[in-house]
Coordinates of C-alpha atoms and ligand atoms in Angstrom, one line a residue:
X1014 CA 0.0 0.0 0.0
X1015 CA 1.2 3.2 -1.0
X1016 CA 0.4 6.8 0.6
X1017 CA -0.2 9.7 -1.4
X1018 CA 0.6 8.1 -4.8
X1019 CA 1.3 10.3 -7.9
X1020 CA -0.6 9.0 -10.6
X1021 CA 1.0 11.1 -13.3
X1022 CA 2.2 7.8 -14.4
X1023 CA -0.9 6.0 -14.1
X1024 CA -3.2 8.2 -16.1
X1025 CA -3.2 9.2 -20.2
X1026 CA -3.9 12.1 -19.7
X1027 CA -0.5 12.7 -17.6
X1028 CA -1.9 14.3 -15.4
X1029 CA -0.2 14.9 -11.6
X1030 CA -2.7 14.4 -8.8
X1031 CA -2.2 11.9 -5.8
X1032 CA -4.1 9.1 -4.2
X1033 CA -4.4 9.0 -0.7
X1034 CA -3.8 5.3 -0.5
X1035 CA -2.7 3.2 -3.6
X1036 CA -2.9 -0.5 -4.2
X1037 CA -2.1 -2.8 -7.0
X1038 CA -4.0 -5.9 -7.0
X1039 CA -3.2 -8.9 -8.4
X1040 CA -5.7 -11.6 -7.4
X1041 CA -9.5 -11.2 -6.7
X1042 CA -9.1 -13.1 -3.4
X1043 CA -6.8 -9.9 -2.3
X1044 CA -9.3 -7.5 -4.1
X1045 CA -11.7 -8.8 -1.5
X1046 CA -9.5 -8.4 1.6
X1047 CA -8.4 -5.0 1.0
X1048 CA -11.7 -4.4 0.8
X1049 CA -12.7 -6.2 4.1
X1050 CA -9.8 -4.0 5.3
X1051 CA -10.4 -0.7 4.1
X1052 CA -13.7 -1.2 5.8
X1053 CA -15.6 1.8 4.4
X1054 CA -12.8 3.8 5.8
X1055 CA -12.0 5.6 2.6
X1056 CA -14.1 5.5 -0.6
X1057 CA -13.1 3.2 -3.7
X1058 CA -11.5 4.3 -6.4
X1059 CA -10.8 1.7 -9.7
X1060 CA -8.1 2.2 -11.7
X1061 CA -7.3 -0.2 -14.8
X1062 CA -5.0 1.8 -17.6
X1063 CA -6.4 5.3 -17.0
X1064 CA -7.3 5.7 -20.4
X1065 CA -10.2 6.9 -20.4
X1066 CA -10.4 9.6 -17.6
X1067 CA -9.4 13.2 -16.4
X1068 CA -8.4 13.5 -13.2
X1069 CA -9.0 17.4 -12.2
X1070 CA -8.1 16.7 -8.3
X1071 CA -6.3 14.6 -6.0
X1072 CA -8.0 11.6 -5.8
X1073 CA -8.8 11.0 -2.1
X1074 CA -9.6 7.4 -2.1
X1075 CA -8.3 3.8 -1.9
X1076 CA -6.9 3.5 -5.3
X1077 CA -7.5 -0.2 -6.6
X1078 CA -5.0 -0.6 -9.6
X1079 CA -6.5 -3.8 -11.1
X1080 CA -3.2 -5.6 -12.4
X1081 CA -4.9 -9.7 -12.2
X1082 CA -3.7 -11.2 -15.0
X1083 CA -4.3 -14.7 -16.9
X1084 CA -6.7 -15.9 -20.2
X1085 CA -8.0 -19.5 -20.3
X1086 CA -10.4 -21.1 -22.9
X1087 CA -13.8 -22.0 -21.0
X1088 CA -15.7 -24.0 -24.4
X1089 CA -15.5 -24.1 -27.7
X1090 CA -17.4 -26.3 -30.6
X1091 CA -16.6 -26.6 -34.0
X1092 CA -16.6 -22.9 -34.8
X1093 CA -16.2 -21.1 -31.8
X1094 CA -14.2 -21.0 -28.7
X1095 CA -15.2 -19.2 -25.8
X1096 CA -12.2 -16.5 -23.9
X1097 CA -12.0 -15.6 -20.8
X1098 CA -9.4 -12.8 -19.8
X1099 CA -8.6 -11.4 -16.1
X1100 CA -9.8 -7.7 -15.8
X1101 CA -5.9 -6.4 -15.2
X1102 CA -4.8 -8.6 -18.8
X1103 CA -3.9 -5.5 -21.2
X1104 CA -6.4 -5.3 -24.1
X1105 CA -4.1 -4.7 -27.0
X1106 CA -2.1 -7.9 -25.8
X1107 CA -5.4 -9.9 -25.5
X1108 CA -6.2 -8.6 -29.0
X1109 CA -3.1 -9.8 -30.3
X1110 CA -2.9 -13.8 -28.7
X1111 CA -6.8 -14.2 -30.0
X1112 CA -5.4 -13.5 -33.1
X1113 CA -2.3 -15.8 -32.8
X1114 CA -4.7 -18.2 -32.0
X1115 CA -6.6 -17.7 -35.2
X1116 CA -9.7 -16.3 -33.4
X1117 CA -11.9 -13.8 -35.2
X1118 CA -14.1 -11.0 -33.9
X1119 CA -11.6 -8.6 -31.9
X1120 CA -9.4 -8.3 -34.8
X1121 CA -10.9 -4.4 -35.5
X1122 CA -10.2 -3.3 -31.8
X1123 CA -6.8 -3.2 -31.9
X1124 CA -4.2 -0.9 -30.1
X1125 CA -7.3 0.4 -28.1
X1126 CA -5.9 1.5 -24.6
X1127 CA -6.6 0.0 -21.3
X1128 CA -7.3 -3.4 -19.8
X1129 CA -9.8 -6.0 -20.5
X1130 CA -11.6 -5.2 -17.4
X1131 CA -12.8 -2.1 -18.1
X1132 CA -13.8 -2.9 -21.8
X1133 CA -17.4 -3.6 -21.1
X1134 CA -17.7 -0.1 -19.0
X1135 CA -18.3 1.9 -22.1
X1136 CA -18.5 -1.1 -24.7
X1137 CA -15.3 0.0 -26.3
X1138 CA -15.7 0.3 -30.3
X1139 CA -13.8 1.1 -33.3
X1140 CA -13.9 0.6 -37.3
X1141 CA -17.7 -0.7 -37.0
X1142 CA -16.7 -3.0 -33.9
X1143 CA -17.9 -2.8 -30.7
X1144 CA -17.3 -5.5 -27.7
X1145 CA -21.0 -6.4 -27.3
X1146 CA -20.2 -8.2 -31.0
X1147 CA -18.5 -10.8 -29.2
X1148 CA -19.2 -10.5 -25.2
X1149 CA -20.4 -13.4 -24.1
X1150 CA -20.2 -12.7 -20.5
X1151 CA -18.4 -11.4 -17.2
X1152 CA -17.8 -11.5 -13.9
X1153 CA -17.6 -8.5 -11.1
X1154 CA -17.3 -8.2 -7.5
X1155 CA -20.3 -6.8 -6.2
X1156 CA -18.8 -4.1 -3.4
X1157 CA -21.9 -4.5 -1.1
X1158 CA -22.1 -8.5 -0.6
X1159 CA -18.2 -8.9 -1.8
X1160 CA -19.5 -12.2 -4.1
X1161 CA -18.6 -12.5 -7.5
X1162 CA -21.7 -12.6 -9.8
X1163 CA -22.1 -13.1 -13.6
X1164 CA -24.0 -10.9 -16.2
X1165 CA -24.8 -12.1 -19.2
X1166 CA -24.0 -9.7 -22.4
X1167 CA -28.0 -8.4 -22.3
X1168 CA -27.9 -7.8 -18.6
X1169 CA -25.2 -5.5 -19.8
X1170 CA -27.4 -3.0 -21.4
X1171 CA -24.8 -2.0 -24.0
X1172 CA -25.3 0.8 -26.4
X1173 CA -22.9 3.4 -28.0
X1174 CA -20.3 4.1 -25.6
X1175 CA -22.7 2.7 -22.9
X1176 CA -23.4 0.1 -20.4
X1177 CA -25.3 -0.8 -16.9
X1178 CA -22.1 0.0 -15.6
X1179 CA -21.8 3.5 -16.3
X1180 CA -25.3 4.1 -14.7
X1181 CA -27.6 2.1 -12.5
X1182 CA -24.4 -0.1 -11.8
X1183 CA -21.9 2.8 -11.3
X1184 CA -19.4 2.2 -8.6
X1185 CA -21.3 -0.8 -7.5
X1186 CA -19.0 -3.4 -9.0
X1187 CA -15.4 -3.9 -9.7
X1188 CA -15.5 -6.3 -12.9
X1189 CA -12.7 -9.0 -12.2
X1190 CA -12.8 -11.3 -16.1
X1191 CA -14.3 -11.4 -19.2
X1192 CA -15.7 -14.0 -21.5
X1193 CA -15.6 -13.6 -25.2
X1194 CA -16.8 -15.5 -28.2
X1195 CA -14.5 -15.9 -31.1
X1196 CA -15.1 -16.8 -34.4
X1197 CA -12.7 -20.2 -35.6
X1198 CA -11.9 -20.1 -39.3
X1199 CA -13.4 -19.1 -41.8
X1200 CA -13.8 -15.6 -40.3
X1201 CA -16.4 -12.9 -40.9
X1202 CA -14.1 -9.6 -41.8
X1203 CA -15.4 -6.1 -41.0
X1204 CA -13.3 -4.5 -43.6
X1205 CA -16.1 -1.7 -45.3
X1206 CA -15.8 1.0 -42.3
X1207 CA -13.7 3.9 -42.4
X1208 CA -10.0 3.1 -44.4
X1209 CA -9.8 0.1 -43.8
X1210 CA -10.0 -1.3 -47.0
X1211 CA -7.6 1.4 -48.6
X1212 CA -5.2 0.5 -46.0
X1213 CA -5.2 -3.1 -47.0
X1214 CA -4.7 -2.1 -50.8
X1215 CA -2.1 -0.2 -49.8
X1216 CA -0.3 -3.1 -48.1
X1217 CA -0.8 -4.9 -51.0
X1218 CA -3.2 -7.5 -49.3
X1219 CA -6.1 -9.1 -51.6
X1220 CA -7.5 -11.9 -49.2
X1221 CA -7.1 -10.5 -45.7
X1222 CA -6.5 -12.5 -43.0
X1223 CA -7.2 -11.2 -39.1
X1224 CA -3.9 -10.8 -38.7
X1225 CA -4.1 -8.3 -41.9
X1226 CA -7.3 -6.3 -40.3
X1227 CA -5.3 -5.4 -36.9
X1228 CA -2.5 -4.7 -39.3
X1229 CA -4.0 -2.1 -41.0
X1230 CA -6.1 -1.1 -38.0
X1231 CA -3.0 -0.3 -36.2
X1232 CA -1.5 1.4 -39.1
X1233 CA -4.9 3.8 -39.0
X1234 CA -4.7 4.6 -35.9
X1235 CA -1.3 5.4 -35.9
X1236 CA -1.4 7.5 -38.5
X1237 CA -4.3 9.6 -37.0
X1238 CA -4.4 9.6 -33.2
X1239 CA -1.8 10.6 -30.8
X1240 CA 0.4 8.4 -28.7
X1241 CA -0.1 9.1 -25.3
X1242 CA 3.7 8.2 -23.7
X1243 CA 4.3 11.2 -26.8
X1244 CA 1.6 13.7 -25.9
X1245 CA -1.0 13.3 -23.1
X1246 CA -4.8 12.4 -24.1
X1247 CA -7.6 10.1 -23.3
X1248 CA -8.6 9.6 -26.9
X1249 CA -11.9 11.0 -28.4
X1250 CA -13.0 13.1 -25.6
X1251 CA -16.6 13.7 -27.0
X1252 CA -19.1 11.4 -28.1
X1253 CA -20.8 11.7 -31.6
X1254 CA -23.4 13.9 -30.7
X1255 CA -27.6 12.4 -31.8
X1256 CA -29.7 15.2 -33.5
X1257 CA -33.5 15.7 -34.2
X1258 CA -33.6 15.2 -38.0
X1259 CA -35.3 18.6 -38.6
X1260 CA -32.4 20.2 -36.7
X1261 CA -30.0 18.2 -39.6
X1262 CA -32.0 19.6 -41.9
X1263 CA -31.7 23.2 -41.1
X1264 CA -27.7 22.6 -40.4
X1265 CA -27.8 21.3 -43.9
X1266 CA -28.8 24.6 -45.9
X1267 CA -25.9 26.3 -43.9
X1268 CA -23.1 23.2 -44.1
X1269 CA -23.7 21.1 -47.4
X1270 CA -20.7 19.0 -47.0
X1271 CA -21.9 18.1 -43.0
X1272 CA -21.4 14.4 -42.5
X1273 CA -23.7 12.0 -40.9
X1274 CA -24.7 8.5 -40.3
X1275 CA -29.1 7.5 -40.1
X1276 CA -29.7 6.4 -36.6
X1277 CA -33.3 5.8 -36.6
X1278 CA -36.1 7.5 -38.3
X1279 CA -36.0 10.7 -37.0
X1280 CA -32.3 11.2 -35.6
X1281 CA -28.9 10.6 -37.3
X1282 CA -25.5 10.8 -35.4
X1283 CA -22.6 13.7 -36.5
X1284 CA -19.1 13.2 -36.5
X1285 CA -18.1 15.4 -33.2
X1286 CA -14.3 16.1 -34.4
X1287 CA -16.3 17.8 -37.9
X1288 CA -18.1 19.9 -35.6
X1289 CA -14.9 20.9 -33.3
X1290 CA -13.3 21.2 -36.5
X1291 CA -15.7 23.1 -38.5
X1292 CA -16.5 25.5 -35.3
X1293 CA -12.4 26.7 -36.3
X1294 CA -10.8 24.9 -32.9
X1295 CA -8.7 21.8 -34.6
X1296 CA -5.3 22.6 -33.7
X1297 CA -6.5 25.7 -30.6
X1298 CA -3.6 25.8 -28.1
X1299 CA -4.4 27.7 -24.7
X1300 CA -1.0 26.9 -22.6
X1301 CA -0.1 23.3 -22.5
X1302 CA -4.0 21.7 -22.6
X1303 CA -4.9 22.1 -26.8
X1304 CA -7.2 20.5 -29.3
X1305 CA -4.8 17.8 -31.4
X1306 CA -3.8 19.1 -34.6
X1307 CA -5.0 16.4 -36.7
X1308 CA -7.6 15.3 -35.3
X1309 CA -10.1 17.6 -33.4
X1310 CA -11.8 14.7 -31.0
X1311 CA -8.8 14.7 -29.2
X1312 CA -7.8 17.3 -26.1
X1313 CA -4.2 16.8 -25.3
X1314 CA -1.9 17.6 -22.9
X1315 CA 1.2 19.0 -24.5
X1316 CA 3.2 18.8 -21.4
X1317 CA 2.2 20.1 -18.0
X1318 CA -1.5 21.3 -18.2
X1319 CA -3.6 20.2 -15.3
X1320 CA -6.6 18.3 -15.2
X1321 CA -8.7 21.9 -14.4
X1322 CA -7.2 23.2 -17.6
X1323 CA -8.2 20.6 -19.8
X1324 CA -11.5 20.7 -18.3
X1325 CA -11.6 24.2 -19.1
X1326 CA -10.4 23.7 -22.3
X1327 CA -13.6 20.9 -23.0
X1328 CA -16.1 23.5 -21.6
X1329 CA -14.7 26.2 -24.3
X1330 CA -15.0 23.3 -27.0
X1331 CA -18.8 22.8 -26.0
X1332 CA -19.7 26.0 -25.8
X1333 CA -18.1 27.3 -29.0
X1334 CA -19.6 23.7 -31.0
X1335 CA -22.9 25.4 -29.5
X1336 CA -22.3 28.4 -30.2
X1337 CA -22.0 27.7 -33.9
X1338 CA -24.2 24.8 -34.7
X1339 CA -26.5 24.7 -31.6
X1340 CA -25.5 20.8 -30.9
X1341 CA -24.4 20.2 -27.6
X1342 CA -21.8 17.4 -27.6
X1343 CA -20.8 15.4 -24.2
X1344 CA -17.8 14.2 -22.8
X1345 CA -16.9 10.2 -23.2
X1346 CA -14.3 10.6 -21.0
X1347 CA -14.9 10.0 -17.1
X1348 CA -14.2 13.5 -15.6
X1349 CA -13.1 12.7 -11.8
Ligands
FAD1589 C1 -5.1 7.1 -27.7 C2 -6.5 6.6 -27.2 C3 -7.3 6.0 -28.1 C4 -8.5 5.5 -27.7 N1 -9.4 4.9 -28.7 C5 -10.6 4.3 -28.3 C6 -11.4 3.7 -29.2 O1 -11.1 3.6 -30.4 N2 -12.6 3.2 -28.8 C7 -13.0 3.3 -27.5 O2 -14.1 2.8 -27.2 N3 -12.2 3.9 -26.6 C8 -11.0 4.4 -26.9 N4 -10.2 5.0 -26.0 C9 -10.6 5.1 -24.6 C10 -10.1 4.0 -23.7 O3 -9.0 3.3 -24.2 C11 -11.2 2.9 -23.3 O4 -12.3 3.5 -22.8 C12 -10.6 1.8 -22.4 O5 -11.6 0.8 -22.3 C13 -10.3 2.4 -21.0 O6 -9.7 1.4 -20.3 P1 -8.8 1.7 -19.0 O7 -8.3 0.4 -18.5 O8 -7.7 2.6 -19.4 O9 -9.9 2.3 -18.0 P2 -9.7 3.4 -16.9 O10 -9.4 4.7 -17.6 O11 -8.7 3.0 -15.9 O12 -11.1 3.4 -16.3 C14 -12.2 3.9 -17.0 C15 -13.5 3.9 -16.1 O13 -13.8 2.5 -15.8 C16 -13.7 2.3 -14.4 N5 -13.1 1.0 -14.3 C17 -11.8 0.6 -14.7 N6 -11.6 -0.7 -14.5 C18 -12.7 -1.2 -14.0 C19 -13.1 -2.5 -13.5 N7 -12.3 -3.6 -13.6 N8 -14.3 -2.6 -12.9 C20 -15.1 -1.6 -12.8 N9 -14.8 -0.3 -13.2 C21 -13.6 -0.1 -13.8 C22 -12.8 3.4 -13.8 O14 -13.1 3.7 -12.4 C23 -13.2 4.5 -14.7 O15 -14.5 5.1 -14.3 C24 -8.9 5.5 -26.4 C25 -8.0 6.1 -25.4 C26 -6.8 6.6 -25.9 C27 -5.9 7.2 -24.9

């Protein structure tokens, strides 16, 4: 147990607040006795790869740095075979030894940040992908009885960027493995969304493999988003923003080119990093805390800007994106 613990090193973001009291766990059976321990004495704070938060004060808590670590197949038939990785088991790494093992389904999540554990908290997605594809199941500690129950992927309640776990379940569970089902060979490709299929042309690749999808997935992402050990960020910080048709329509006589995808009926989803973009802010600098130069979804820390800067720098984004096109876009990234 540590004692006021920077987490500059444990967040994205970079950002340097402490923790009162820091842990790292490495089984669930010493999960649950730190808990027993800790006795309600300080609140619970869980921390997997920090990846996907701002931290705009010092985190007075018991810190829970979920390090458990270990995959295992649970079943399998003649064309699946079903996963299940520790929550502390980093998810790029899972991502690649399904792969080596000739599994299909994750292939499009690749070099995603964070740990496996905290995958199903906002059903991580990318290049038309999203883990409730291939989520069979998962277990979490509940922090009130301190048993381990299952959920099943519909008691999940995923939706974009969304599960029970970000709402009625909030801070009621620490999820400790996850169970996925992968595809044996053949495999179903995803290979229409975004560049994905230019990137494999470009490689030079006619029958893709899985192996060929994370290639050129990583080569994607590379290309586009920022690497946090280079400059600070928690990814896209907004979430596409879902408009009232007739509002899309009016935006539409003012903005031609406006991109945007049907959702149902009446609403259709648009891009946020066009609106950040098109509302003049791609590239905006103010002191270390910026919008990223290429692509406008992402707030970055350019060195030492803290966690009230960036936040700062997020309100000035909304506002302006309101200001201009009167679409309020929210954060995906847990502000703490
Ligand atoms: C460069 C970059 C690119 C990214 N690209 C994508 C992308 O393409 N798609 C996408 O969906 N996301 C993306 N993200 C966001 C991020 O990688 C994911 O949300 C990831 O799942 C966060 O994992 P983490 O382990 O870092 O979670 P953390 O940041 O540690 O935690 C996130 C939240 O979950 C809670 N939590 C963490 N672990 C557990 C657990 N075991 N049980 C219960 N609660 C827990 C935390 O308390 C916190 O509220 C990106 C981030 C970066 C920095």
């Amino acid at each position: 147990m540590q004692f006021n613990q920077s987490l500059k090193n444990y967040n994205t973001f970079g950002i340097d607040v402490s923790a009162t009291q820091f842990i790292e766990i490495s089984t669930v059976h010493q999960l649950k006795d730190v808990i027993k321990e800790n006795n309600q004495k300080l609140p619970l704070f869980i921390l997997s790869g920090g990846s996907n938060m701002l931290l705009t004060k010092n985190v007075d808590a018991l810190v829970l740095h979920i390090n458990t670590k270990g995959i295992h197949v649970v079943d399998e038939n003649e064309d699946f075979v079903w996963m299940e990785a520790q929550a502390g088991e980093t998810w790029h790494d899972f991502v690649l030894y399904t792969i080596t093992q000739n599994l299909g389904g994750l292939e499009n999540l690749s070099l995603i940040p964070g740990k496996v554990g905290s995958s199903p908290i906002q059903n991580i997605g990318a290049y038309g992908v999203e883990i409730k594809d291939t989520m069979h199941s998962l277990t979490a500690l509940n922090l009130e009885t301190l048993e381990v129950e299952t959920f099943h992927n519909a008691d999940c309640k995923f939706g974009y960027r969304e599960s029970v776990f970000k709402h009625q379940l909030k801070d009621k569970y620490i999820i400790t493995a996850v169970t996925f089902k992968l595809k044996k060979a053949p495999h179903l490709l995803h290979t229409s969304y975004g560049a994905i299929q230019q990137e494999l042309e470009t490689m030079h690749v006619e029958q893709p493999t899985i192996k060929d999808v994370s290639n050129a997935v990583i080569a994607i992402r590379q290309s586009k988003l920022p690497d946090p050990k280079e400059i600070g960020n928690s990814g896209s910080f907004f979430k596409n923003p879902v408009i009232d048709k007739t509002l899309y329509q009016s935006l539409l006589e003012k903005n031609p080119d406006i991109p945007h995808y049907p959702v149902n009926e009446s609403e259709v989803k648009i891009p946020a990093g066009w609106l950040i973009e098109h509302a003049g802010l791609k590239g905006f600098r103010k002191g270390d805390a910026g919008v990223h130069t290429k692509q406008a979804l992402v707030l970055v820390n350019y060195g030492n800007a803290s966690g009230k800067e960036l936040i700062d720098m997020a309100y000035f984004v909304q506002q302006t994106v309101f200001e201009k096109f009167e679409i309020s876009i929210l954060p995906e990234v847990n502000i703490i």
